[in-house]
């Protein structure tokens, strides 16, 4: 069930200019408007388990209520926390360990993770993100083996098997989320043509803090993701913030057994701006290094990103021209100069 907890306590990552790693090169301190509320929570088990409820229960009515709550949170936040997602904790733990080991490889090995697509391969933070390092695997499951062969020329079958199991489960989860998104918009008929077959991209991100005075500094600049949706797992360190509708940076509290789902720019475009992409960033929390695992789904290169007529009416005139993902992400990458990733979508396609 969705709930807004009251106060309790681009494809992808931004382009980062190269510069020496040093604390003095870190980005400016965070502003003073950080607040501690939780983002909306969506319990995935509710949609289906309630279908089996007993007498006197109208599953369609209940499900419509859930979907309209879901829709409201996508409209207001562009992101939500997902609970009861069904991916076993033990599997996530094994993936975390494997990815931490990837970051321990020599830099010249990690640099072999090159990609022809923006933000596809190895990224090392520069002046805008001196603590940040990231590697990418995509656009399909076979890329796991290609990645493994580069990192471990003598093979690493365990890495391949565990990652495959994890990424397949993530894809299944994305399928379910896409179906819910479409149902909440009343356009489920577009699932097979636009969302079932998509490109996948996995990124492992590590933030390695190198000096004591870094707390509160920005370790990944504000950005929206470029694809359709992103499912993010973070470890217990914390530091992720999302921008609320009111313009506050909301501290996302690491919560075991849950993921954060971000809607991306191209979903914003396809939905005719009914939904918006969630802006987020990461700040440094203490001295511990932080690991996050991001799984992105991207529209196929040949799919025109064009809002369906059902989502266009007098109240919602067409916001964007039709475009394709590769051109959009190339333009987004080319226009990222400072590391502060503004939402490029309106500039590109409005
Ligand atoms: O590390 C995080 O929590 C965020 C990562 C992220 O936003 C990204 O990879 O696009
Ligand atoms: Fe992101």
Short mmCIF file of C-alpha atoms and ligand atoms in Angstrom, two decimals:
data_model
loop_
_atom_site.label_atom_id
_atom_site.label_comp_id
_atom_site.label_asym_id
_atom_site.label_seq_id
_atom_site.Cartn_x
_atom_site.Cartn_y
_atom_site.Cartn_z
CA UNK A 1 0.00 0.00 0.00
CA UNK A 2 1.23 3.48 -0.71
CA UNK A 3 1.70 5.76 2.18
CA UNK A 4 3.30 9.09 2.77
CA UNK A 5 5.02 8.91 6.11
CA UNK A 6 4.98 12.20 7.89
CA UNK A 7 8.17 13.50 9.49
CA UNK A 8 9.86 10.62 11.29
CA UNK A 9 13.25 11.02 11.86
CA UNK A 10 19.83 9.77 -18.10
CA UNK A 11 19.96 6.71 -18.46
CA UNK A 12 21.67 7.36 -15.46
CA UNK A 13 24.48 8.95 -13.57
CA UNK A 14 25.66 12.40 -14.60
CA UNK A 15 28.66 12.98 -16.78
CA UNK A 16 31.56 13.89 -14.64
CA UNK A 17 34.44 16.08 -15.77
CA UNK A 18 37.82 14.50 -15.09
CA UNK A 19 39.98 15.97 -12.38
CA UNK A 20 42.32 14.71 -9.70
CA UNK A 21 40.75 12.91 -6.75
CA UNK A 22 41.01 15.14 -3.73
CA UNK A 23 38.80 16.42 -0.98
CA UNK A 24 39.57 20.01 -1.89
CA UNK A 25 38.07 19.30 -5.31
CA UNK A 26 34.75 18.17 -3.86
CA UNK A 27 31.50 19.83 -4.90
CA UNK A 28 29.91 22.56 -2.76
CA UNK A 29 28.17 21.69 0.50
CA UNK A 30 24.57 20.71 0.44
CA UNK A 31 21.98 23.43 1.05
CA UNK A 32 20.04 23.85 4.27
CA UNK A 33 16.69 22.62 3.05
CA UNK A 34 17.29 18.90 3.63
CA UNK A 35 14.36 17.28 5.37
CA UNK A 36 13.70 13.86 6.89
CA UNK A 37 10.41 12.50 5.63
CA UNK A 38 10.09 9.21 3.81
CA UNK A 39 9.19 9.01 0.16
CA UNK A 40 5.93 7.19 -0.68
CA UNK A 41 6.01 3.44 -0.09
CA UNK A 42 4.42 0.93 -2.45
CA UNK A 43 3.92 -2.64 -1.25
CA UNK A 44 4.03 -4.85 -4.31
CA UNK A 45 2.32 -7.76 -2.58
CA UNK A 46 -0.91 -5.80 -2.19
CA UNK A 47 -1.85 -5.61 -5.82
CA UNK A 48 -2.01 -9.38 -6.28
CA UNK A 49 -2.64 -10.75 -2.81
CA UNK A 50 -5.79 -8.68 -2.47
CA UNK A 51 -7.19 -10.36 -5.55
CA UNK A 52 -7.54 -13.51 -3.45
CA UNK A 53 -9.36 -11.78 -0.61
CA UNK A 54 -12.57 -13.33 0.72
CA UNK A 55 -16.26 -12.59 0.45
CA UNK A 56 -17.55 -9.06 0.41
CA UNK A 57 -14.32 -7.84 -1.04
CA UNK A 58 -14.35 -6.15 -4.42
CA UNK A 59 -10.85 -6.68 -5.79
CA UNK A 60 -11.33 -4.40 -8.79
CA UNK A 61 -12.52 -1.57 -6.60
CA UNK A 62 -9.65 -2.03 -4.16
CA UNK A 63 -7.14 -2.35 -6.94
CA UNK A 64 -8.39 0.84 -8.55
CA UNK A 65 -7.87 2.62 -5.26
CA UNK A 66 -4.30 1.33 -5.09
CA UNK A 67 -3.64 2.29 -8.67
CA UNK A 68 -4.90 5.82 -8.17
CA UNK A 69 -2.69 6.17 -5.09
CA UNK A 70 0.20 4.80 -7.11
CA UNK A 71 -0.51 7.24 -9.89
CA UNK A 72 -0.58 10.15 -7.48
CA UNK A 73 2.82 9.28 -6.10
CA UNK A 74 4.30 9.02 -9.60
CA UNK A 75 2.82 12.43 -10.39
CA UNK A 76 4.02 14.06 -7.20
CA UNK A 77 7.38 12.42 -6.62
CA UNK A 78 8.63 10.64 -9.72
CA UNK A 79 9.87 7.92 -7.39
CA UNK A 80 8.75 5.55 -4.64
CA UNK A 81 10.07 2.94 -2.28
CA UNK A 82 9.14 -0.61 -3.26
CA UNK A 83 8.62 -3.22 -0.56
CA UNK A 84 7.80 -6.93 -0.82
CA UNK A 85 9.56 -6.98 -4.17
CA UNK A 86 10.31 -10.72 -3.95
CA UNK A 87 14.07 -10.64 -4.60
CA UNK A 88 15.73 -12.63 -1.81
CA UNK A 89 17.98 -10.76 0.56
CA UNK A 90 20.62 -13.49 0.32
CA UNK A 91 20.89 -12.98 -3.44
CA UNK A 92 21.25 -9.21 -3.04
CA UNK A 93 23.96 -9.81 -0.43
CA UNK A 94 25.89 -12.03 -2.85
CA UNK A 95 25.64 -9.42 -5.60
CA UNK A 96 26.87 -6.73 -3.19
CA UNK A 97 29.93 -8.82 -2.34
CA UNK A 98 30.69 -9.55 -5.99
CA UNK A 99 30.41 -5.88 -6.92
CA UNK A 100 32.59 -4.72 -4.02
CA UNK A 101 35.21 -7.12 -5.36
CA UNK A 102 34.96 -5.58 -8.84
CA UNK A 103 35.83 -2.17 -7.38
CA UNK A 104 38.94 -3.69 -5.78
CA UNK A 105 40.37 -4.63 -9.21
CA UNK A 106 43.17 -2.43 -10.59
CA UNK A 107 42.00 0.74 -12.35
CA UNK A 108 43.50 -0.39 -15.66
CA UNK A 109 41.31 -3.50 -15.51
CA UNK A 110 38.15 -1.55 -14.69
CA UNK A 111 38.94 0.85 -17.53
CA UNK A 112 38.44 -2.03 -19.95
CA UNK A 113 34.70 -1.64 -19.28
CA UNK A 114 34.25 0.73 -22.23
CA UNK A 115 30.98 1.37 -24.02
CA UNK A 116 29.90 3.16 -27.16
CA UNK A 117 26.79 4.50 -25.43
CA UNK A 118 26.84 7.42 -23.01
CA UNK A 119 27.21 6.27 -19.38
CA UNK A 120 27.49 2.67 -20.53
CA UNK A 121 30.90 1.75 -19.11
CA UNK A 122 33.46 2.69 -16.49
CA UNK A 123 33.13 6.15 -14.98
CA UNK A 124 35.52 7.64 -12.50
CA UNK A 125 34.42 10.75 -10.67
CA UNK A 126 36.11 14.06 -11.37
CA UNK A 127 35.83 17.39 -9.64
CA UNK A 128 32.03 17.20 -9.46
CA UNK A 129 32.12 13.76 -7.82
CA UNK A 130 35.57 12.93 -6.54
CA UNK A 131 34.43 9.91 -4.52
CA UNK A 132 32.37 8.27 -7.25
CA UNK A 133 33.29 5.26 -9.38
CA UNK A 134 30.94 3.18 -11.49
CA UNK A 135 30.89 0.29 -13.96
CA UNK A 136 28.12 -0.70 -16.35
CA UNK A 137 26.75 -3.89 -17.86
CA UNK A 138 24.21 -3.85 -20.72
CA UNK A 139 22.14 -3.80 -22.90
CA UNK A 140 21.19 -7.47 -22.40
CA UNK A 141 22.00 -10.46 -20.21
CA UNK A 142 24.78 -11.72 -22.51
CA UNK A 143 26.79 -8.63 -21.59
CA UNK A 144 27.41 -10.19 -18.16
CA UNK A 145 29.82 -12.70 -19.71
CA UNK A 146 31.52 -10.04 -21.83
CA UNK A 147 32.03 -7.96 -18.69
CA UNK A 148 33.33 -10.91 -16.70
CA UNK A 149 35.82 -11.87 -19.46
CA UNK A 150 37.25 -8.35 -19.34
CA UNK A 151 37.55 -8.24 -15.56
CA UNK A 152 38.76 -11.84 -15.09
CA UNK A 153 40.39 -13.20 -18.27
CA UNK A 154 40.58 -16.66 -16.65
CA UNK A 155 36.83 -16.64 -16.08
CA UNK A 156 34.51 -16.06 -13.14
CA UNK A 157 31.56 -18.39 -13.53
CA UNK A 158 30.23 -17.55 -10.08
CA UNK A 159 29.97 -13.85 -10.98
CA UNK A 160 28.16 -14.71 -14.22
CA UNK A 161 25.67 -17.07 -12.58
CA UNK A 162 24.81 -14.87 -9.64
CA UNK A 163 24.53 -11.70 -11.74
CA UNK A 164 22.37 -13.47 -14.30
CA UNK A 165 19.98 -14.67 -11.62
CA UNK A 166 19.85 -11.20 -10.07
CA UNK A 167 19.38 -9.30 -13.33
CA UNK A 168 16.70 -11.70 -14.55
CA UNK A 169 14.79 -11.12 -11.34
CA UNK A 170 15.25 -7.38 -11.75
CA UNK A 171 13.88 -7.55 -15.28
CA UNK A 172 10.82 -9.48 -14.03
CA UNK A 173 10.32 -6.82 -11.40
CA UNK A 174 10.57 -4.07 -14.00
CA UNK A 175 7.96 -5.89 -16.08
CA UNK A 176 5.58 -5.85 -13.12
CA UNK A 177 6.26 -2.20 -12.38
CA UNK A 178 5.78 -1.22 -16.02
CA UNK A 179 2.42 -3.04 -16.02
CA UNK A 180 1.33 -1.18 -12.89
CA UNK A 181 2.47 2.13 -14.34
CA UNK A 182 0.48 1.51 -17.52
CA UNK A 183 -2.58 0.28 -15.60
CA UNK A 184 -2.49 3.41 -13.44
CA UNK A 185 -2.52 5.52 -16.61
CA UNK A 186 -5.27 3.39 -18.17
CA UNK A 187 -3.10 2.37 -21.13
CA UNK A 188 -2.20 -1.26 -20.39
CA UNK A 189 -2.56 -2.09 -24.09
CA UNK A 190 0.88 -0.53 -24.78
CA UNK A 191 2.84 -2.97 -22.65
CA UNK A 192 3.74 -5.51 -25.35
CA UNK A 193 4.58 -2.94 -28.01
CA UNK A 194 6.57 -0.44 -25.91
CA UNK A 195 7.71 -1.89 -22.59
CA UNK A 196 8.02 -5.67 -22.64
CA UNK A 197 11.11 -5.66 -24.81
CA UNK A 198 13.43 -3.01 -23.56
CA UNK A 199 17.15 -2.50 -23.16
CA UNK A 200 18.59 -3.23 -19.74
CA UNK A 201 21.50 -1.58 -18.07
CA UNK A 202 23.03 -2.40 -14.72
CA UNK A 203 25.37 -0.02 -12.92
CA UNK A 204 27.34 -0.72 -9.77
CA UNK A 205 28.30 2.50 -8.00
CA UNK A 206 30.84 2.96 -5.24
CA UNK A 207 31.54 6.11 -3.25
CA UNK A 208 34.91 5.96 -1.58
CA UNK A 209 35.38 8.82 0.87
CA UNK A 210 39.00 9.77 1.30
CA UNK A 211 39.11 12.37 4.05
CA UNK A 212 37.34 13.32 7.26
CA UNK A 213 35.84 16.65 6.26
CA UNK A 214 33.73 15.30 3.43
CA UNK A 215 30.41 14.80 5.24
CA UNK A 216 27.61 16.70 3.55
CA UNK A 217 29.52 17.20 0.31
CA UNK A 218 27.86 16.12 -2.89
CA UNK A 219 29.12 12.78 -4.10
CA UNK A 220 26.78 12.40 -7.08
CA UNK A 221 25.32 15.60 -8.54
CA UNK A 222 21.59 16.14 -8.92
CA UNK A 223 20.16 14.46 -11.99
CA UNK A 224 17.24 12.58 -13.44
CA UNK A 225 17.72 9.22 -15.12
CA UNK A 226 17.23 9.08 -18.87
CA UNK A 227 15.47 5.75 -19.31
CA UNK A 228 12.03 4.46 -18.51
CA UNK A 229 12.48 3.28 -14.91
CA UNK A 230 15.43 2.58 -12.60
CA UNK A 231 15.40 0.26 -9.60
CA UNK A 232 18.00 1.19 -7.04
CA UNK A 233 19.41 -0.84 -4.18
CA UNK A 234 21.59 0.99 -1.66
CA UNK A 235 23.59 -0.37 1.25
CA UNK A 236 23.11 0.84 4.83
CA UNK A 237 25.39 3.91 4.61
CA UNK A 238 22.85 6.42 3.30
CA UNK A 239 23.26 9.75 1.53
CA UNK A 240 20.66 9.46 -1.25
CA UNK A 241 18.36 12.48 -1.51
CA UNK A 242 15.35 13.10 -3.73
CA UNK A 243 13.84 16.44 -4.66
CA UNK A 244 10.30 16.91 -3.39
CA UNK A 245 7.59 18.80 -5.26
CA UNK A 246 8.00 21.61 -2.73
CA UNK A 247 11.69 21.91 -3.64
CA UNK A 248 13.25 20.27 -0.59
CA UNK A 249 15.99 17.67 -0.73
CA UNK A 250 14.52 14.73 1.14
CA UNK A 251 16.96 12.37 2.87
CA UNK A 252 16.18 8.81 1.83
CA UNK A 253 16.67 6.56 4.81
CA UNK A 254 18.31 3.23 3.89
CA UNK A 255 15.62 0.63 4.54
CA UNK A 256 16.42 -3.09 4.38
CA UNK A 257 14.38 -5.27 2.02
CA UNK A 258 13.26 -2.39 -0.16
CA UNK A 259 14.29 -0.71 -3.40
CA UNK A 260 13.87 2.84 -4.63
CA UNK A 261 12.21 3.12 -8.05
CA UNK A 262 12.87 6.25 -10.11
CA UNK A 263 10.86 7.19 -13.16
CA UNK A 264 13.08 8.43 -15.99
CA UNK A 265 12.92 11.25 -18.54
CA UNK A 266 11.68 9.10 -21.40
CA UNK A 267 8.78 7.80 -19.32
CA UNK A 268 7.95 11.42 -18.53
CA UNK A 269 7.90 12.09 -22.29
CA UNK A 270 5.93 8.95 -23.19
CA UNK A 271 3.34 9.70 -20.49
CA UNK A 272 2.84 13.19 -21.93
CA UNK A 273 4.21 14.58 -18.67
CA UNK A 274 1.46 12.92 -16.59
CA UNK A 275 4.40 11.49 -14.65
CA UNK A 276 7.74 13.16 -14.12
CA UNK A 277 11.26 11.87 -13.70
CA UNK A 278 12.46 11.96 -10.10
CA UNK A 279 15.45 14.17 -9.46
CA UNK A 280 18.01 12.75 -7.04
CA UNK A 281 21.57 13.15 -5.82
CA UNK A 282 23.92 11.60 -3.29
CA UNK A 283 25.72 13.34 -0.45
CA UNK A 284 28.52 12.00 1.71
CA UNK A 285 27.51 10.46 5.04
CA UNK A 286 30.48 10.00 7.32
CA UNK A 287 33.61 8.14 6.28
CA UNK A 288 32.20 4.80 5.26
CA UNK A 289 32.35 3.85 1.61
CA UNK A 290 28.92 3.35 0.04
CA UNK A 291 27.70 0.87 -2.57
CA UNK A 292 24.59 1.17 -4.72
CA UNK A 293 23.27 -1.07 -7.48
CA UNK A 294 21.11 0.51 -10.18
CA UNK A 295 19.11 -1.38 -12.79
CA UNK A 296 17.76 0.70 -15.68
CA UNK A 297 15.27 -0.11 -18.40
CA UNK A 298 15.55 1.89 -21.60
CA UNK A 299 13.25 2.17 -24.61
CA UNK A 300 14.56 0.18 -27.57
CA UNK A 301 16.57 2.32 -30.00
CA UNK A 302 13.94 1.92 -32.72
CA UNK A 303 10.91 2.69 -30.51
CA UNK A 304 9.50 6.16 -31.10
CA UNK A 305 8.96 7.86 -27.76
CA UNK A 306 5.67 9.48 -28.51
CA UNK A 307 2.78 9.90 -26.06
CA UNK A 308 -0.17 7.68 -27.04
CA UNK A 309 -3.36 9.51 -28.09
CA UNK A 310 -5.17 8.25 -24.96
CA UNK A 311 -2.90 10.49 -22.87
CA UNK A 312 -3.45 13.60 -24.96
CA UNK A 313 -6.58 15.72 -24.59
CA UNK A 314 -7.63 19.34 -24.11
CA UNK A 315 -6.56 19.29 -20.51
CA UNK A 316 -3.27 17.59 -21.40
CA UNK A 317 -2.07 18.93 -24.75
CA UNK A 318 0.87 17.14 -26.33
CA UNK A 319 4.04 18.26 -24.52
CA UNK A 320 6.81 16.68 -26.56
CA UNK A 321 7.66 15.83 -30.12
CA UNK A 322 8.40 12.20 -30.90
CA UNK A 323 12.04 11.19 -30.50
CA UNK A 324 14.26 8.15 -29.97
CA UNK A 325 16.27 7.22 -26.92
CA UNK A 326 19.80 7.16 -28.44
CA UNK A 327 19.55 10.73 -29.80
CA UNK A 328 18.08 11.97 -26.54
CA UNK A 329 20.73 10.45 -24.29
CA UNK A 330 23.52 11.63 -26.60
CA UNK A 331 22.16 15.16 -26.39
CA UNK A 332 21.77 14.91 -22.63
CA UNK A 333 25.38 13.74 -22.33
CA UNK A 334 26.70 16.43 -24.65
CA UNK A 335 24.96 19.17 -22.72
CA UNK A 336 26.24 18.15 -19.35
CA UNK A 337 29.07 20.52 -18.73
CA UNK A 338 29.17 21.28 -15.07
CA UNK A 339 28.11 17.95 -13.64
CA UNK A 340 24.83 19.49 -12.42
CA UNK A 341 22.35 17.55 -14.54
CA UNK A 342 19.27 19.60 -15.21
CA UNK A 343 16.28 17.87 -16.72
CA UNK A 344 17.15 18.19 -20.40
CA UNK A 345 13.86 16.85 -21.66
CA UNK A 346 11.99 20.12 -22.04
CA UNK A 347 14.96 21.72 -23.80
CA UNK A 348 15.29 18.73 -26.11
CA UNK A 349 11.76 17.79 -27.07
CA UNK A 350 9.17 20.30 -25.82
O1 LIG B 1 24.04 5.80 -5.68
C1 LIG B 1 22.87 6.13 -5.67
O2 LIG B 1 22.14 5.99 -4.70
C2 LIG B 1 22.26 6.78 -6.89
C3 LIG B 1 22.83 6.28 -8.18
C4 LIG B 1 22.18 6.93 -9.35
O3 LIG B 1 21.43 7.84 -9.20
C5 LIG B 1 22.45 6.47 -10.71
O4 LIG B 1 23.26 5.54 -10.90
O5 LIG B 1 21.84 7.02 -11.65
FE1 LIG B 2 20.28 8.22 -10.97
#
